[in-house]
mmCIF file with all atom_site columns, C-alpha atoms in Angstrom:
data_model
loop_
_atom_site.group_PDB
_atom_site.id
_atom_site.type_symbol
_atom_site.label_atom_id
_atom_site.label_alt_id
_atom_site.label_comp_id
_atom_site.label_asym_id
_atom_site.label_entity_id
_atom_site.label_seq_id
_atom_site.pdbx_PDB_ins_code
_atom_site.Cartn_x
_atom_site.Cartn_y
_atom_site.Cartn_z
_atom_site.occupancy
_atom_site.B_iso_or_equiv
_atom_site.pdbx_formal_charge
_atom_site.auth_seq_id
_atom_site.auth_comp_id
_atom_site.auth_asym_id
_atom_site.auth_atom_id
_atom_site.pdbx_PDB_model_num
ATOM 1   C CA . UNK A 1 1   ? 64.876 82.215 -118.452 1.00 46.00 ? 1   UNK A CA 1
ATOM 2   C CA . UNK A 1 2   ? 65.308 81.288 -122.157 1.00 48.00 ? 2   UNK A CA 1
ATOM 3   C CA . UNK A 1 3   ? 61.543 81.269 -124.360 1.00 54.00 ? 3   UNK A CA 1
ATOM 4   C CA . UNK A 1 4   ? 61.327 77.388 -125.686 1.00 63.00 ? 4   UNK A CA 1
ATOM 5   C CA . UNK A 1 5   ? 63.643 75.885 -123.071 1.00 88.00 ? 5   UNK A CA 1
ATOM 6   C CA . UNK A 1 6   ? 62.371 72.369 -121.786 1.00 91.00 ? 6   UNK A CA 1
ATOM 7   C CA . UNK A 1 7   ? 62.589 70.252 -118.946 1.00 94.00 ? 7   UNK A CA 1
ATOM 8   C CA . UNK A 1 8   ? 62.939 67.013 -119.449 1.00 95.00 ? 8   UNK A CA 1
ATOM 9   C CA . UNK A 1 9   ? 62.063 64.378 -115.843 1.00 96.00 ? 9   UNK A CA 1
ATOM 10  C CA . UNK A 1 10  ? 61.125 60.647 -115.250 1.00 96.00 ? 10  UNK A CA 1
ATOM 11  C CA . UNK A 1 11  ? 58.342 59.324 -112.803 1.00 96.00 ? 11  UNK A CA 1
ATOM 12  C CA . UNK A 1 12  ? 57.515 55.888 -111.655 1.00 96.00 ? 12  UNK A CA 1
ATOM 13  C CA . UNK A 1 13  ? 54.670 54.333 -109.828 1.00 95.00 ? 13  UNK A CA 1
ATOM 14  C CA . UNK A 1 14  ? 53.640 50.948 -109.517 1.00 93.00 ? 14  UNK A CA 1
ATOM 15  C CA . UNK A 1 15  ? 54.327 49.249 -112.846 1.00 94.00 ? 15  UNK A CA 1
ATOM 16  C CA . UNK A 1 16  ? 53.695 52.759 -114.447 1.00 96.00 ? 16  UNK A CA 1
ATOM 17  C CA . UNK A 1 17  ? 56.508 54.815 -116.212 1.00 96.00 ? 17  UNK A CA 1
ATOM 18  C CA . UNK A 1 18  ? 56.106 58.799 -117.464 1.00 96.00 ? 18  UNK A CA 1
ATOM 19  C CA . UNK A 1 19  ? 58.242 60.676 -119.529 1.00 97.00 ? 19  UNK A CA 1
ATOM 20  C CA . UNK A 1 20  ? 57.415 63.653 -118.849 1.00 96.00 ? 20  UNK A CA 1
ATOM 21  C CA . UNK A 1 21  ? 58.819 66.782 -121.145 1.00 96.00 ? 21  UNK A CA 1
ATOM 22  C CA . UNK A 1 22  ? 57.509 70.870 -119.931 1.00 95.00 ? 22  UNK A CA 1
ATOM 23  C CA . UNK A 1 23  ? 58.157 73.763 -121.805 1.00 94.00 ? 23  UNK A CA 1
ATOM 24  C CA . UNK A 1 24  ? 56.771 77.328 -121.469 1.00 92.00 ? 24  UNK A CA 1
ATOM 25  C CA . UNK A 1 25  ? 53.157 77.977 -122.642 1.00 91.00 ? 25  UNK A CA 1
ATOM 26  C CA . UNK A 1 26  ? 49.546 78.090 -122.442 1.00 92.00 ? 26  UNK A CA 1
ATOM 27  C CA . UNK A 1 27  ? 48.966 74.979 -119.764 1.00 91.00 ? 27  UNK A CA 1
ATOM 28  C CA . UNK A 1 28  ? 47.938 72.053 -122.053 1.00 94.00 ? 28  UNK A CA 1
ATOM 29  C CA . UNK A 1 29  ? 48.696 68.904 -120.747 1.00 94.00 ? 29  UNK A CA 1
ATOM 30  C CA . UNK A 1 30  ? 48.916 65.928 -123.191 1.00 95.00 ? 30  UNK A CA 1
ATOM 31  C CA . UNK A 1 31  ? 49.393 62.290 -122.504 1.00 95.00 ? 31  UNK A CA 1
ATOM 32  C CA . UNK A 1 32  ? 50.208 59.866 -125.036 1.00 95.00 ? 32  UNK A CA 1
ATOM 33  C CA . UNK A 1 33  ? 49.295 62.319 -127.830 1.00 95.00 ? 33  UNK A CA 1
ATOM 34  C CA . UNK A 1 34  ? 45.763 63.349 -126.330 1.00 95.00 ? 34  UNK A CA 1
ATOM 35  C CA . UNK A 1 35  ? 44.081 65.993 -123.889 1.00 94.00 ? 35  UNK A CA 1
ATOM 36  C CA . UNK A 1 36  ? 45.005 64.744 -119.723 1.00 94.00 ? 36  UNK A CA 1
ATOM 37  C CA . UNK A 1 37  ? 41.038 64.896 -119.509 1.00 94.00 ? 37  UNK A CA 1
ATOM 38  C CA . UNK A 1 38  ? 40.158 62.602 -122.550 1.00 94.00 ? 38  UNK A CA 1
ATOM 39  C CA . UNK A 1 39  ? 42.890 60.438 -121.841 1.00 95.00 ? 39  UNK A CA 1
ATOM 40  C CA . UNK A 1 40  ? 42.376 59.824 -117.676 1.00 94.00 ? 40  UNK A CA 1
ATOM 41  C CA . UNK A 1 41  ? 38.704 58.134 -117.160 1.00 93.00 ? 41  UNK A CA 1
ATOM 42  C CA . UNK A 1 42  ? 38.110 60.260 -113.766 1.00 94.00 ? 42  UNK A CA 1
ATOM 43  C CA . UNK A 1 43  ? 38.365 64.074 -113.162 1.00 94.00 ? 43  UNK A CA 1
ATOM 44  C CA . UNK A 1 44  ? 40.474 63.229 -109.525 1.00 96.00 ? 44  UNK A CA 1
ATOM 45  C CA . UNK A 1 45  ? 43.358 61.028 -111.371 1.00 95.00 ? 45  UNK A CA 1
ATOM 46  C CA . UNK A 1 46  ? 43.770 64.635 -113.454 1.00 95.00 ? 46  UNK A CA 1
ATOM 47  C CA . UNK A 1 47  ? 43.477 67.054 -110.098 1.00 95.00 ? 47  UNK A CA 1
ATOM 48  C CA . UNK A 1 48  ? 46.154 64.300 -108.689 1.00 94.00 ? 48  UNK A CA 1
ATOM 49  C CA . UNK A 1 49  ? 48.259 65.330 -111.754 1.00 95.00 ? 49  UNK A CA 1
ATOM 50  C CA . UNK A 1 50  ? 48.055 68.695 -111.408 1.00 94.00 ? 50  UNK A CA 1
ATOM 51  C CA . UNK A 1 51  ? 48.733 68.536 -107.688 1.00 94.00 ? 51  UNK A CA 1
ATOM 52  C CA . UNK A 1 52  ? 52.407 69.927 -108.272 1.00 94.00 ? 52  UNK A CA 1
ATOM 53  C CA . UNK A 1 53  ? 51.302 72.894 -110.589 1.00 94.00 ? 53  UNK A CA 1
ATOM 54  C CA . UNK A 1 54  ? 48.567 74.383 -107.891 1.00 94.00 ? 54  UNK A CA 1
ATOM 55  C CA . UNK A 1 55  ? 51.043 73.599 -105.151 1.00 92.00 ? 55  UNK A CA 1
ATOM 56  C CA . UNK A 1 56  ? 54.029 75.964 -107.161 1.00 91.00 ? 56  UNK A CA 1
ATOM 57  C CA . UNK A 1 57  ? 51.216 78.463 -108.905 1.00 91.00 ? 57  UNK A CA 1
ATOM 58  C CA . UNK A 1 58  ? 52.137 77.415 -111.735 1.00 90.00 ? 58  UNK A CA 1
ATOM 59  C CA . UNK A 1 59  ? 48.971 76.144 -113.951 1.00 90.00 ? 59  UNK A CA 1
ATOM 60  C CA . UNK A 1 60  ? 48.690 78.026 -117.215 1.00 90.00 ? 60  UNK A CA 1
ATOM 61  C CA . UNK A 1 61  ? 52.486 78.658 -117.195 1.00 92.00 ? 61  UNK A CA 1
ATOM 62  C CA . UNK A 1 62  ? 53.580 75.418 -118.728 1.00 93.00 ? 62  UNK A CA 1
ATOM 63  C CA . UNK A 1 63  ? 52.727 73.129 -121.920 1.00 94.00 ? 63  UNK A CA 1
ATOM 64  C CA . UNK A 1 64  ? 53.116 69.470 -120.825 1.00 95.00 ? 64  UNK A CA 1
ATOM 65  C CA . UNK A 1 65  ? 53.897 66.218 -122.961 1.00 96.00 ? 65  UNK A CA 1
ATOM 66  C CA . UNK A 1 66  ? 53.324 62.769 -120.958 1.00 96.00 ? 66  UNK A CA 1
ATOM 67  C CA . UNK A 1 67  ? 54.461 58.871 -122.634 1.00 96.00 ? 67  UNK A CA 1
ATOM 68  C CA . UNK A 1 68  ? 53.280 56.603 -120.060 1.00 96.00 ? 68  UNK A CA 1
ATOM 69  C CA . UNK A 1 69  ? 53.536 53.386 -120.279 1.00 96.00 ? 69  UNK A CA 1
ATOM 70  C CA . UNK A 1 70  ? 52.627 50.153 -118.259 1.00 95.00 ? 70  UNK A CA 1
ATOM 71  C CA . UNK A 1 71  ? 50.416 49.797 -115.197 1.00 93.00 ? 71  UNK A CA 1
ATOM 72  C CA . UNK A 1 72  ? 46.989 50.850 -114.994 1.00 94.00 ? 72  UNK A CA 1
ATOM 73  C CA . UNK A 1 73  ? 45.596 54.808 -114.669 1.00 95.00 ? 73  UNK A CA 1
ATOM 74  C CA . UNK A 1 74  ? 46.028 55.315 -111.546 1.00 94.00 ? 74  UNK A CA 1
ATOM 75  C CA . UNK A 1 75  ? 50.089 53.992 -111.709 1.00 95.00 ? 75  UNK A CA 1
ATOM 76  C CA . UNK A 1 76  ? 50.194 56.303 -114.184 1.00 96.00 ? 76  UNK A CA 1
ATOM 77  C CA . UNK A 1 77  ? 48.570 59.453 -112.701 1.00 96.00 ? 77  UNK A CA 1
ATOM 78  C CA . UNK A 1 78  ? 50.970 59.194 -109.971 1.00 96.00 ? 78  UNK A CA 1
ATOM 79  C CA . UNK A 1 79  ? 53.848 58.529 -112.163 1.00 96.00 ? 79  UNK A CA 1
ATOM 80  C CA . UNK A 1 80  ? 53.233 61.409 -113.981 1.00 96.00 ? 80  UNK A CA 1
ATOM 81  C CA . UNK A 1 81  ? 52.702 63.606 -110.507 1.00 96.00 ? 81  UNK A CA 1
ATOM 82  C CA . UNK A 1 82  ? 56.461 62.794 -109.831 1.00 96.00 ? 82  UNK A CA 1
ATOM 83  C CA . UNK A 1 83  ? 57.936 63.204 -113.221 1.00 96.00 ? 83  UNK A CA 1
ATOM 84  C CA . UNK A 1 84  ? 55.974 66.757 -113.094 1.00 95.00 ? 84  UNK A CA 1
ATOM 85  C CA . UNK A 1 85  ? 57.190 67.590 -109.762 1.00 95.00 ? 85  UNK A CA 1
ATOM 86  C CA . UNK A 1 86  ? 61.100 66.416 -110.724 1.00 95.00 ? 86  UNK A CA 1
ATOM 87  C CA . UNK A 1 87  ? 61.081 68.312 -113.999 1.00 94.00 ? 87  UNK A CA 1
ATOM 88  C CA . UNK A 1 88  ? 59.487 71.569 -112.094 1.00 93.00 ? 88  UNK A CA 1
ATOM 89  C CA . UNK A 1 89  ? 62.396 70.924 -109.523 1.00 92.00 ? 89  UNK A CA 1
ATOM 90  C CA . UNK A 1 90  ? 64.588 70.810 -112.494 1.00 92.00 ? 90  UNK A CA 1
ATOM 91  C CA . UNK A 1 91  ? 63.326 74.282 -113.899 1.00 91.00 ? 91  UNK A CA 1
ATOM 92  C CA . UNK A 1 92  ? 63.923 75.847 -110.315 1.00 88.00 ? 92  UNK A CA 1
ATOM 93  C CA . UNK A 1 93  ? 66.914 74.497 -110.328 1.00 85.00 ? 93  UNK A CA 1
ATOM 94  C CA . UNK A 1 94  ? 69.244 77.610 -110.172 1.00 82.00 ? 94  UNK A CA 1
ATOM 95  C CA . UNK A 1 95  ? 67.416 79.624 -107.494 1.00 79.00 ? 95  UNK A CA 1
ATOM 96  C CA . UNK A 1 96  ? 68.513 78.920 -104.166 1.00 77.00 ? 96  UNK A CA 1
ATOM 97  C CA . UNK A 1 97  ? 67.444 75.908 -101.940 1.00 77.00 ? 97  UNK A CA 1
ATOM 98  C CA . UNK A 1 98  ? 67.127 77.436 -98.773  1.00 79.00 ? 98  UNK A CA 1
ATOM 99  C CA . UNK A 1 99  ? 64.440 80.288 -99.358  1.00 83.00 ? 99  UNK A CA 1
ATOM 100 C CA . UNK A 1 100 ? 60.719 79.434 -97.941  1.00 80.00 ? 100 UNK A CA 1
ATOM 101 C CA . UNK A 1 101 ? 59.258 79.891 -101.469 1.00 80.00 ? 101 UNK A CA 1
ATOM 102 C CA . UNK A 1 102 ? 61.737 77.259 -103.237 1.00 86.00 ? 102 UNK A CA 1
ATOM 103 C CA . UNK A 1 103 ? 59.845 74.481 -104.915 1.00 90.00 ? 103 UNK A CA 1
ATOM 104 C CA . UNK A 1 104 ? 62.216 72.063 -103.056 1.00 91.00 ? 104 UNK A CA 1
ATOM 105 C CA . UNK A 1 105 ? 60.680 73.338 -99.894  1.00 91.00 ? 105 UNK A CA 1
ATOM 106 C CA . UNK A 1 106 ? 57.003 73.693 -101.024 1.00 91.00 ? 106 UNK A CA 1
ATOM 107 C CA . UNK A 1 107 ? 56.924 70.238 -102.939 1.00 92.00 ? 107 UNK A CA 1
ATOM 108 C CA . UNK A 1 108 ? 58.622 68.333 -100.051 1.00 92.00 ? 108 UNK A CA 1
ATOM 109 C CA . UNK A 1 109 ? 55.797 69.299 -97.037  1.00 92.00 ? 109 UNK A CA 1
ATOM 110 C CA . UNK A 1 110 ? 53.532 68.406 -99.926  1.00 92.00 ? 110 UNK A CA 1
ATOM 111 C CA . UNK A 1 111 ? 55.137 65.318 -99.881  1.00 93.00 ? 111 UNK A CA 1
ATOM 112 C CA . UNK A 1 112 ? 55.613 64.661 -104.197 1.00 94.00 ? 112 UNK A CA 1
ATOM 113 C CA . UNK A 1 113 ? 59.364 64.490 -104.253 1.00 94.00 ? 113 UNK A CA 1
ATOM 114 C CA . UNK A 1 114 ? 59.503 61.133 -102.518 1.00 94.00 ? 114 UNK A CA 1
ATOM 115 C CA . UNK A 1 115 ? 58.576 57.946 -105.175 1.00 93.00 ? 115 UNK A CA 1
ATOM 116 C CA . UNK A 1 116 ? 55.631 55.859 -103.834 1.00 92.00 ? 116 UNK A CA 1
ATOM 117 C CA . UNK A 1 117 ? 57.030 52.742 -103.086 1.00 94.00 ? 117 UNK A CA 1
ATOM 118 C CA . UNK A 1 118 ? 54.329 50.562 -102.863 1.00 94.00 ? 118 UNK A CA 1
ATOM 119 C CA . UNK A 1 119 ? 54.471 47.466 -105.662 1.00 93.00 ? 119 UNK A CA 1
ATOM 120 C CA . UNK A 1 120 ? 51.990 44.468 -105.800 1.00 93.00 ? 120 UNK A CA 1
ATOM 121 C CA . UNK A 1 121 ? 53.423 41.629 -103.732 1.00 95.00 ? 121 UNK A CA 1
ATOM 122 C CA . UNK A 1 122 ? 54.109 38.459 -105.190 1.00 96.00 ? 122 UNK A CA 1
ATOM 123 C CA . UNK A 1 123 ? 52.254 35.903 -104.889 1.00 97.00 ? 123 UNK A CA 1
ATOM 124 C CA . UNK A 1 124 ? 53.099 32.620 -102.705 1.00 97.00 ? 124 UNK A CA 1
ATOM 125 C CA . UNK A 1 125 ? 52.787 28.732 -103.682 1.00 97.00 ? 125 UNK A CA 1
ATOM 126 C CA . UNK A 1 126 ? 49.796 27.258 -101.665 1.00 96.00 ? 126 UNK A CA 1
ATOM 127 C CA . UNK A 1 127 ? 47.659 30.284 -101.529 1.00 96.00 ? 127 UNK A CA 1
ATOM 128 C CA . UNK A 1 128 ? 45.047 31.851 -103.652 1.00 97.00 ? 128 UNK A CA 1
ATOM 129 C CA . UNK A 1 129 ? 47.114 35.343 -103.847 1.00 96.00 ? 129 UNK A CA 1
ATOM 130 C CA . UNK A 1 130 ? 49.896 36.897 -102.488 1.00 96.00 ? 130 UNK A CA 1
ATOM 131 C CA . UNK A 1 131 ? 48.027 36.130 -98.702  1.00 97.00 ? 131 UNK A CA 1
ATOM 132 C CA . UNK A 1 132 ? 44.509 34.932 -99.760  1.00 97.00 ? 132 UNK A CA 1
ATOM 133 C CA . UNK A 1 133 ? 44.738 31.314 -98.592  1.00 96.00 ? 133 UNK A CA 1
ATOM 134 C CA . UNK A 1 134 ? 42.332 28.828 -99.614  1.00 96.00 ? 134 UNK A CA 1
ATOM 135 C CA . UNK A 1 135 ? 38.942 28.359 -97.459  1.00 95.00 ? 135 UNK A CA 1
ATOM 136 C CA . UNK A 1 136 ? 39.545 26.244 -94.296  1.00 94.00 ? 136 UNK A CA 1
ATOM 137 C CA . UNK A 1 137 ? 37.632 23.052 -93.443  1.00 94.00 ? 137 UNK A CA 1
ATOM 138 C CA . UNK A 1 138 ? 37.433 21.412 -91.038  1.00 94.00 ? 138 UNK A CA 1
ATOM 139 C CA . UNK A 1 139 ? 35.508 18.087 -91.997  1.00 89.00 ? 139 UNK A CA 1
#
């Protein structure tokens, strides 16, 4: 594999979007122009990041630059979990698919190639949220 290649993926959660860009290195991870663990407020938003990397064995391999934008940290944790796991699937791209140790295969039973599709649901006319309806009473 080349020295300064990069792989380039997108994830999406919620409201969140992550651009998320890896190339080889010393296993920094940097969102929004600062450190994953000054940037995320709690230590488990930046184990759910690196989630991908432990699964593959790859922590300490890669340098990794994050933009996310929108939604809150925990949209964009998980949006960044998927645009990690896509661009890792993107670097294994040329081995093949079938093999046991594929990150296809180890990824999937993990269960990080699939989006989360779970949104906010809109809210209805007449209640107080999208199902909180206002207090009954009866007199």
């Amino acid at each position: 594999m080349a020295d300064k290649k990069e792989w380039i993926a997108t994830g999406r959660r919620k409201q969140s979007v992550a651009n998320v860009r890896i190339t080889s290195g010393k296993g920094t991870i940097t969102v929004n122009g600062r450190d994953v663990n000054e940037y995320m407020p709690y230590a488990t938003l930046v184990q759910d990041i690196e989630q991908p990397l432990v699964a593959t064995g790859n922590q300490g391999k890669f340098d990794i630059i994050v933009t996310a934008k929108g939604g809150g940290f925990s949209g964009q944790a998980g949006a960044i979990r998927l645009g990690i796991t896509r661009a890792l699937l993107e670097y294994d791209s040329n081995t093949d698919q079938s093999r046991e140790d594929s990150y296809r295969k180890i990824l999937k039973t993990a269960g990080f190639v699939k989006r989360d599709p779970r949104v906010k649901e809109r809210k209805k006319y007449g209640l107080k949220k999208a199902r909180r309806a206002p207090q009954f009473s009866k007199r």
